[in-house]
């Protein structure tokens, strides 16, 4: 899986070239949909869906896993799609399919139907996320410092999507009740269509890639990073899937949990925009991911150790500030360690590991939540996985990607 650098277009007829920062912000509409809407909005809709559809936590986790399986296949095939049809076209087309899958999620409560729709949505959003990450990496390909910041702007789209979900979904559920989960998906789908237009304009400002290089360097030296990303994906997504259910079980109101989600998204967007690009760009390939795992682990603890709105908001700030630093770190490490022709393939391969973790985590956490351990028992799994991930990645060595071409 490989690609070659994509540079910001220097001209579009008589139009002036937009700022690289604006292009990155436009591309950020991709993760707004891919993760903010398609994946994380499910946490807000899950309690209503469980109540209305009479689901167990295991069933709820199964829907997440169907999405994650699609995500795995999408991440694994993203470089091929981009190489075959063009990165810009695949990025925008994937967003359109993602928008349709969101709309379709609100049509029926049939478990089999939702499993298929969520699978398709997972596949398309993975392609969007991987190809968009590679596009963002190449906006300022000649400067590692600026490139890391632009990747951070792109990743901040996840936090923006979480914020929007935190405002919209509780409002919909308050109006329609638990059966309003279908309307929640429909609203997310409409917003995703708008985001697709924004992302398409930004992608149009990036030049097409040239022929793909046949040179595919080995990525065995990144094995600790692959292991870290798999465990990290399993740990963080278990929290994101079931934390709202835990807060509901602790007695928090719908608008209290909405506030939690909005604070989490705001912390994510702010930290990703202004903090992590600088930090990860300066830390080693072992230090960056380890710090991310530690911060996210600390963020999980408050809701497990104490109940109430204050611990929940503390958790939202810390966890929110850290969780999207994982994909930022993985993207920066791939760019730092691999030749430019292998960036898309490297990001895609790492995202596959991430996706496998995201598929395993909710199922295991859901099974534990259905036992006497309860929801909190399932979420303690996140703490263990995040701790182990940080230890494993400490074995990652540095490599200069420019010397592996």
GROMACS .gro file of C-alpha atoms in nm, residues 2-364:
model
  363
    2UNK     CA    1   0.172   0.315  -0.107
    3UNK     CA    2   0.126   0.662  -0.236
    4UNK     CA    3   0.335   0.962  -0.333
    5UNK     CA    4   0.334   1.316  -0.193
    6UNK     CA    5   0.036   1.534  -0.256
    7UNK     CA    6   0.115   1.904  -0.258
    8UNK     CA    7  -0.114   2.201  -0.212
    9UNK     CA    8  -0.208   2.338  -0.550
   10UNK     CA    9  -0.031   2.662  -0.629
   11UNK     CA   10  -0.298   2.776  -0.867
   12UNK     CA   11  -0.653   2.708  -0.972
   13UNK     CA   12  -0.698   2.924  -1.277
   14UNK     CA   13  -0.719   3.281  -1.153
   15UNK     CA   14  -0.804   3.184  -0.795
   16UNK     CA   15  -0.547   3.245  -0.524
   17UNK     CA   16  -0.418   2.954  -0.318
   18UNK     CA   17  -0.597   2.931   0.018
   19UNK     CA   18  -0.404   2.908   0.342
   20UNK     CA   19  -0.278   2.557   0.428
   21UNK     CA   20  -0.448   2.599   0.766
   22UNK     CA   21  -0.785   2.660   0.597
   23UNK     CA   22  -0.735   2.356   0.376
   24UNK     CA   23  -0.660   2.141   0.681
   25UNK     CA   24  -0.966   2.281   0.857
   26UNK     CA   25  -1.181   2.197   0.554
   27UNK     CA   26  -1.042   1.843   0.546
   28UNK     CA   27  -1.131   1.818   0.918
   29UNK     CA   28  -1.494   1.780   0.808
   30UNK     CA   29  -1.385   1.423   0.729
   31UNK     CA   30  -1.321   1.313   1.090
   32UNK     CA   31  -1.623   1.520   1.200
   33UNK     CA   32  -1.831   1.263   1.011
   34UNK     CA   33  -1.604   0.958   1.027
   35UNK     CA   34  -1.561   0.955   1.405
   36UNK     CA   35  -1.753   1.243   1.561
   37UNK     CA   36  -2.085   1.142   1.403
   38UNK     CA   37  -2.058   0.783   1.282
   39UNK     CA   38  -1.878   0.638   1.581
   40UNK     CA   39  -1.903   0.854   1.891
   41UNK     CA   40  -2.259   0.985   1.851
   42UNK     CA   41  -2.362   0.623   1.907
   43UNK     CA   42  -2.264   0.660   2.274
   44UNK     CA   43  -2.530   0.929   2.315
   45UNK     CA   44  -2.792   0.733   2.123
   46UNK     CA   45  -2.712   0.399   2.287
   47UNK     CA   46  -2.917   0.440   2.610
   48UNK     CA   47  -3.228   0.536   2.410
   49UNK     CA   48  -3.172   0.254   2.160
   50UNK     CA   49  -3.124  -0.001   2.440
   51UNK     CA   50  -3.444   0.112   2.608
   52UNK     CA   51  -3.656   0.129   2.294
   53UNK     CA   52  -3.516  -0.184   2.125
   54UNK     CA   53  -3.465  -0.388   2.444
   55UNK     CA   54  -3.096  -0.453   2.382
   56UNK     CA   55  -2.841  -0.601   2.623
   57UNK     CA   56  -2.496  -0.442   2.656
   58UNK     CA   57  -2.354  -0.735   2.460
   59UNK     CA   58  -2.595  -0.663   2.173
   60UNK     CA   59  -2.506  -0.294   2.186
   61UNK     CA   60  -2.137  -0.384   2.176
   62UNK     CA   61  -2.207  -0.612   1.881
   63UNK     CA   62  -2.336  -0.320   1.675
   64UNK     CA   63  -2.015  -0.132   1.756
   65UNK     CA   64  -1.813  -0.435   1.651
   66UNK     CA   65  -1.996  -0.456   1.316
   67UNK     CA   66  -1.895  -0.095   1.260
   68UNK     CA   67  -1.539  -0.178   1.365
   69UNK     CA   68  -1.516  -0.480   1.131
   70UNK     CA   69  -1.613  -0.255   0.844
   71UNK     CA   70  -1.358  -0.005   0.970
   72UNK     CA   71  -1.087  -0.273   0.962
   73UNK     CA   72  -1.165  -0.362   0.600
   74UNK     CA   73  -1.186   0.004   0.504
   75UNK     CA   74  -0.853   0.086   0.665
   76UNK     CA   75  -0.689  -0.215   0.503
   77UNK     CA   76  -0.813  -0.123   0.156
   78UNK     CA   77  -0.788   0.258   0.180
   79UNK     CA   78  -0.453   0.285   0.003
   80UNK     CA   79  -0.580   0.063  -0.280
   81UNK     CA   80  -0.891   0.277  -0.324
   82UNK     CA   81  -0.681   0.594  -0.328
   83UNK     CA   82  -0.427   0.446  -0.569
   84UNK     CA   83  -0.697   0.317  -0.804
   85UNK     CA   84  -0.945   0.606  -0.811
   86UNK     CA   85  -0.747   0.902  -0.674
   87UNK     CA   86  -0.720   1.021  -0.316
   88UNK     CA   87  -0.943   1.326  -0.356
   89UNK     CA   88  -1.223   1.134  -0.526
   90UNK     CA   89  -1.211   0.852  -0.271
   91UNK     CA   90  -1.208   1.095   0.023
   92UNK     CA   91  -1.519   1.279  -0.097
   93UNK     CA   92  -1.695   0.964  -0.219
   94UNK     CA   93  -1.632   0.794   0.115
   95UNK     CA   94  -1.783   1.090   0.297
   96UNK     CA   95  -2.093   1.072   0.081
   97UNK     CA   96  -2.138   0.700   0.155
   98UNK     CA   97  -2.084   0.774   0.525
   99UNK     CA   98  -2.358   1.038   0.515
  100UNK     CA   99  -2.597   0.792   0.349
  101UNK     CA  100  -2.515   0.527   0.613
  102UNK     CA  101  -2.602   0.775   0.889
  103UNK     CA  102  -2.934   0.852   0.725
  104UNK     CA  103  -3.000   0.480   0.678
  105UNK     CA  104  -2.928   0.412   1.048
  106UNK     CA  105  -3.244   0.603   1.136
  107UNK     CA  106  -3.474   0.404   0.908
  108UNK     CA  107  -3.516   0.079   1.104
  109UNK     CA  108  -3.443  -0.072   1.444
  110UNK     CA  109  -3.395  -0.423   1.307
  111UNK     CA  110  -3.070  -0.561   1.449
  112UNK     CA  111  -2.957  -0.734   1.128
  113UNK     CA  112  -3.034  -0.426   0.922
  114UNK     CA  113  -2.845  -0.198   1.160
  115UNK     CA  114  -2.552  -0.439   1.167
  116UNK     CA  115  -2.520  -0.419   0.788
  117UNK     CA  116  -2.564  -0.041   0.776
  118UNK     CA  117  -2.313   0.017   1.055
  119UNK     CA  118  -2.070  -0.219   0.881
  120UNK     CA  119  -2.093  -0.016   0.559
  121UNK     CA  120  -2.055   0.305   0.756
  122UNK     CA  121  -1.747   0.168   0.929
  123UNK     CA  122  -1.587   0.074   0.597
  124UNK     CA  123  -1.650   0.410   0.433
  125UNK     CA  124  -1.546   0.618   0.732
  126UNK     CA  125  -1.218   0.428   0.767
  127UNK     CA  126  -1.135   0.506   0.406
  128UNK     CA  127  -1.221   0.872   0.470
  129UNK     CA  128  -1.011   0.889   0.785
  130UNK     CA  129  -0.702   0.717   0.639
  131UNK     CA  130  -0.701   0.900   0.305
  132UNK     CA  131  -0.782   1.230   0.476
  133UNK     CA  132  -0.491   1.178   0.717
  134UNK     CA  133  -0.257   1.127   0.423
  135UNK     CA  134  -0.395   1.435   0.245
  136UNK     CA  135  -0.348   1.645   0.559
  137UNK     CA  136   0.008   1.511   0.598
  138UNK     CA  137   0.099   1.642   0.254
  139UNK     CA  138  -0.043   1.992   0.271
  140UNK     CA  139   0.295   2.114   0.398
  141UNK     CA  140   0.508   1.811   0.316
  142UNK     CA  141   0.842   1.997   0.325
  143UNK     CA  142   0.812   2.106   0.689
  144UNK     CA  143   0.780   1.842   0.962
  145UNK     CA  144   0.691   2.110   1.218
  146UNK     CA  145   0.409   2.261   1.013
  147UNK     CA  146   0.292   1.921   0.891
  148UNK     CA  147   0.237   1.796   1.248
  149UNK     CA  148   0.028   2.106   1.323
  150UNK     CA  149  -0.179   2.059   1.008
  151UNK     CA  150  -0.242   1.694   1.098
  152UNK     CA  151  -0.356   1.817   1.441
  153UNK     CA  152  -0.603   2.056   1.277
  154UNK     CA  153  -0.738   1.766   1.074
  155UNK     CA  154  -0.771   1.545   1.382
  156UNK     CA  155  -0.951   1.826   1.569
  157UNK     CA  156  -1.249   1.750   1.346
  158UNK     CA  157  -1.329   1.458   1.577
  159UNK     CA  158  -1.374   1.691   1.873
  160UNK     CA  159  -1.587   1.925   1.664
  161UNK     CA  160  -1.808   1.631   1.568
  162UNK     CA  161  -1.840   1.527   1.933
  163UNK     CA  162  -1.943   1.882   2.030
  164UNK     CA  163  -2.208   1.895   1.758
  165UNK     CA  164  -2.338   1.553   1.862
  166UNK     CA  165  -2.349   1.666   2.223
  167UNK     CA  166  -2.577   1.957   2.135
  168UNK     CA  167  -2.796   1.797   1.870
  169UNK     CA  168  -2.872   1.446   1.995
  170UNK     CA  169  -2.988   1.536   2.348
  171UNK     CA  170  -3.212   1.804   2.199
  172UNK     CA  171  -3.366   1.549   1.961
  173UNK     CA  172  -3.413   1.291   2.237
  174UNK     CA  173  -3.565   1.549   2.470
  175UNK     CA  174  -3.822   1.634   2.205
  176UNK     CA  175  -3.907   1.282   2.084
  177UNK     CA  176  -3.816   1.065   2.385
  178UNK     CA  177  -3.629   0.736   2.355
  179UNK     CA  178  -3.785   0.662   2.019
  180UNK     CA  179  -3.616   0.976   1.892
  181UNK     CA  180  -3.292   0.779   1.839
  182UNK     CA  181  -3.394   0.733   1.474
  183UNK     CA  182  -3.440   1.109   1.431
  184UNK     CA  183  -3.097   1.155   1.589
  185UNK     CA  184  -2.936   0.945   1.318
  186UNK     CA  185  -3.125   1.132   1.048
  187UNK     CA  186  -3.008   1.470   1.177
  188UNK     CA  187  -2.650   1.343   1.189
  189UNK     CA  188  -2.688   1.230   0.829
  190UNK     CA  189  -2.810   1.571   0.713
  191UNK     CA  190  -2.518   1.742   0.887
  192UNK     CA  191  -2.284   1.487   0.725
  193UNK     CA  192  -2.407   1.586   0.378
  194UNK     CA  193  -2.317   1.949   0.456
  195UNK     CA  194  -1.976   1.841   0.587
  196UNK     CA  195  -1.916   1.648   0.264
  197UNK     CA  196  -1.950   1.969   0.063
  198UNK     CA  197  -1.700   2.149   0.287
  199UNK     CA  198  -1.450   1.860   0.269
  200UNK     CA  199  -1.488   1.836  -0.108
  201UNK     CA  200  -1.394   2.202  -0.154
  202UNK     CA  201  -1.084   2.156   0.063
  203UNK     CA  202  -0.979   1.833  -0.111
  204UNK     CA  203  -1.010   2.009  -0.444
  205UNK     CA  204  -0.724   2.238  -0.338
  206UNK     CA  205  -0.479   1.949  -0.319
  207UNK     CA  206  -0.304   1.823  -0.631
  208UNK     CA  207  -0.360   1.470  -0.756
  209UNK     CA  208  -0.101   1.209  -0.666
  210UNK     CA  209   0.133   1.080  -0.932
  211UNK     CA  210   0.187   0.711  -1.008
  212UNK     CA  211   0.230   0.502  -0.697
  213UNK     CA  212   0.577   0.383  -0.611
  214UNK     CA  213   0.638   0.009  -0.628
  215UNK     CA  214   0.888   0.041  -0.343
  216UNK     CA  215   0.725  -0.087  -0.025
  217UNK     CA  216   0.958  -0.074   0.274
  218UNK     CA  217   0.924  -0.317   0.561
  219UNK     CA  218   0.730  -0.192   0.861
  220UNK     CA  219   0.844  -0.465   1.102
  221UNK     CA  220   1.043  -0.211   1.300
  222UNK     CA  221   0.710  -0.040   1.386
  223UNK     CA  222   0.580  -0.353   1.562
  224UNK     CA  223   0.571  -0.186   1.909
  225UNK     CA  224   0.369   0.100   1.761
  226UNK     CA  225   0.129  -0.146   1.597
  227UNK     CA  226   0.080  -0.328   1.930
  228UNK     CA  227   0.033   0.002   2.111
  229UNK     CA  228  -0.225   0.123   1.862
  230UNK     CA  229  -0.426  -0.200   1.880
  231UNK     CA  230  -0.442  -0.194   2.260
  232UNK     CA  231  -0.499   0.181   2.265
  233UNK     CA  232  -0.791   0.144   2.023
  234UNK     CA  233  -0.948  -0.127   2.240
  235UNK     CA  234  -0.900   0.075   2.558
  236UNK     CA  235  -1.024   0.415   2.454
  237UNK     CA  236  -1.325   0.299   2.251
  238UNK     CA  237  -1.459   0.084   2.537
  239UNK     CA  238  -1.482   0.405   2.740
  240UNK     CA  239  -1.635   0.604   2.455
  241UNK     CA  240  -1.897   0.335   2.388
  242UNK     CA  241  -2.023   0.280   2.742
  243UNK     CA  242  -1.935   0.588   2.947
  244UNK     CA  243  -2.272   0.756   2.885
  245UNK     CA  244  -2.448   0.437   2.998
  246UNK     CA  245  -2.233   0.443   3.314
  247UNK     CA  246  -2.319   0.806   3.385
  248UNK     CA  247  -2.689   0.728   3.337
  249UNK     CA  248  -2.655   0.438   3.581
  250UNK     CA  249  -2.495   0.679   3.830
  251UNK     CA  250  -2.807   0.897   3.811
  252UNK     CA  251  -2.694   1.180   3.584
  253UNK     CA  252  -2.966   1.344   3.378
  254UNK     CA  253  -2.974   1.349   2.997
  255UNK     CA  254  -2.856   1.710   2.986
  256UNK     CA  255  -2.580   1.638   3.238
  257UNK     CA  256  -2.446   1.366   3.011
  258UNK     CA  257  -2.486   1.603   2.717
  259UNK     CA  258  -2.273   1.858   2.903
  260UNK     CA  259  -2.018   1.582   2.963
  261UNK     CA  260  -2.006   1.506   2.590
  262UNK     CA  261  -1.978   1.872   2.493
  263UNK     CA  262  -1.694   1.932   2.741
  264UNK     CA  263  -1.518   1.618   2.615
  265UNK     CA  264  -1.544   1.733   2.254
  266UNK     CA  265  -1.431   2.087   2.337
  267UNK     CA  266  -1.128   1.956   2.527
  268UNK     CA  267  -1.047   1.726   2.236
  269UNK     CA  268  -1.070   1.999   1.971
  270UNK     CA  269  -0.872   2.252   2.176
  271UNK     CA  270  -0.594   2.013   2.280
  272UNK     CA  271  -0.565   1.863   1.932
  273UNK     CA  272  -0.551   2.207   1.771
  274UNK     CA  273  -0.317   2.385   2.010
  275UNK     CA  274  -0.127   2.127   2.213
  276UNK     CA  275  -0.058   1.784   2.070
  277UNK     CA  276   0.090   1.887   1.735
  278UNK     CA  277   0.368   2.067   1.921
  279UNK     CA  278   0.420   1.796   2.183
  280UNK     CA  279   0.421   1.492   1.953
  281UNK     CA  280   0.641   1.667   1.700
  282UNK     CA  281   0.909   1.709   1.969
  283UNK     CA  282   0.884   1.372   2.146
  284UNK     CA  283   1.039   1.049   2.022
  285UNK     CA  284   0.836   0.777   1.855
  286UNK     CA  285   0.828   0.591   2.188
  287UNK     CA  286   0.763   0.886   2.417
  288UNK     CA  287   0.473   1.042   2.224
  289UNK     CA  288   0.236   0.741   2.224
  290UNK     CA  289   0.331   0.650   2.583
  291UNK     CA  290   0.238   0.997   2.706
  292UNK     CA  291  -0.090   0.978   2.516
  293UNK     CA  292  -0.180   0.643   2.675
  294UNK     CA  293  -0.100   0.777   3.022
  295UNK     CA  294  -0.314   1.090   2.980
  296UNK     CA  295  -0.611   0.893   2.846
  297UNK     CA  296  -0.577   0.634   3.126
  298UNK     CA  297  -0.586   0.909   3.388
  299UNK     CA  298  -0.894   1.048   3.214
  300UNK     CA  299  -1.086   0.722   3.256
  301UNK     CA  300  -1.032   0.700   3.633
  302UNK     CA  301  -1.256   0.978   3.773
  303UNK     CA  302  -1.585   0.824   3.652
  304UNK     CA  303  -1.480   0.485   3.789
  305UNK     CA  304  -1.363   0.606   4.129
  306UNK     CA  305  -1.636   0.862   4.202
  307UNK     CA  306  -1.992   0.931   4.094
  308UNK     CA  307  -2.151   1.264   4.012
  309UNK     CA  308  -2.121   1.548   3.765
  310UNK     CA  309  -1.789   1.691   3.891
  311UNK     CA  310  -1.584   1.370   3.844
  312UNK     CA  311  -1.760   1.322   3.511
  313UNK     CA  312  -1.652   1.665   3.388
  314UNK     CA  313  -1.296   1.612   3.515
  315UNK     CA  314  -1.290   1.287   3.320
  316UNK     CA  315  -1.429   1.464   3.014
  317UNK     CA  316  -1.156   1.727   3.022
  318UNK     CA  317  -0.864   1.487   3.070
  319UNK     CA  318  -0.984   1.205   2.849
  320UNK     CA  319  -1.113   1.448   2.588
  321UNK     CA  320  -0.782   1.633   2.579
  322UNK     CA  321  -0.593   1.312   2.512
  323UNK     CA  322  -0.789   1.055   2.317
  324UNK     CA  323  -0.747   1.195   1.963
  325UNK     CA  324  -0.376   1.247   2.024
  326UNK     CA  325  -0.347   0.873   1.949
  327UNK     CA  326  -0.427   0.903   1.577
  328UNK     CA  327  -0.218   1.221   1.562
  329UNK     CA  328   0.081   1.034   1.708
  330UNK     CA  329   0.033   0.738   1.473
  331UNK     CA  330   0.016   0.965   1.167
  332UNK     CA  331   0.326   1.162   1.270
  333UNK     CA  332   0.522   0.842   1.343
  334UNK     CA  333   0.431   0.696   1.002
  335UNK     CA  334   0.543   1.013   0.829
  336UNK     CA  335   0.861   1.035   1.037
  337UNK     CA  336   0.958   0.669   0.995
  338UNK     CA  337   0.859   0.588   0.637
  339UNK     CA  338   0.948   0.732   0.296
  340UNK     CA  339   0.691   0.967   0.146
  341UNK     CA  340   0.578   0.703  -0.104
  342UNK     CA  341   0.465   0.478   0.185
  343UNK     CA  342   0.284   0.731   0.404
  344UNK     CA  343  -0.069   0.636   0.298
  345UNK     CA  344   0.011   0.266   0.325
  346UNK     CA  345   0.174   0.313   0.664
  347UNK     CA  346  -0.115   0.516   0.802
  348UNK     CA  347  -0.358   0.257   0.663
  349UNK     CA  348  -0.171  -0.036   0.818
  350UNK     CA  349  -0.159   0.135   1.158
  351UNK     CA  350  -0.528   0.218   1.130
  352UNK     CA  351  -0.604  -0.150   1.070
  353UNK     CA  352  -0.439  -0.233   1.404
  354UNK     CA  353  -0.632   0.053   1.566
  355UNK     CA  354  -0.955  -0.078   1.414
  356UNK     CA  355  -0.898  -0.434   1.532
  357UNK     CA  356  -0.864  -0.297   1.884
  358UNK     CA  357  -1.180  -0.093   1.842
  359UNK     CA  358  -1.363  -0.408   1.732
  360UNK     CA  359  -1.245  -0.622   2.022
  361UNK     CA  360  -1.278  -0.365   2.301
  362UNK     CA  361  -1.655  -0.297   2.300
  363UNK     CA  362  -1.746  -0.666   2.277
  364UNK     CA  363  -1.529  -0.771   2.571
   0.00000   0.00000   0.00000
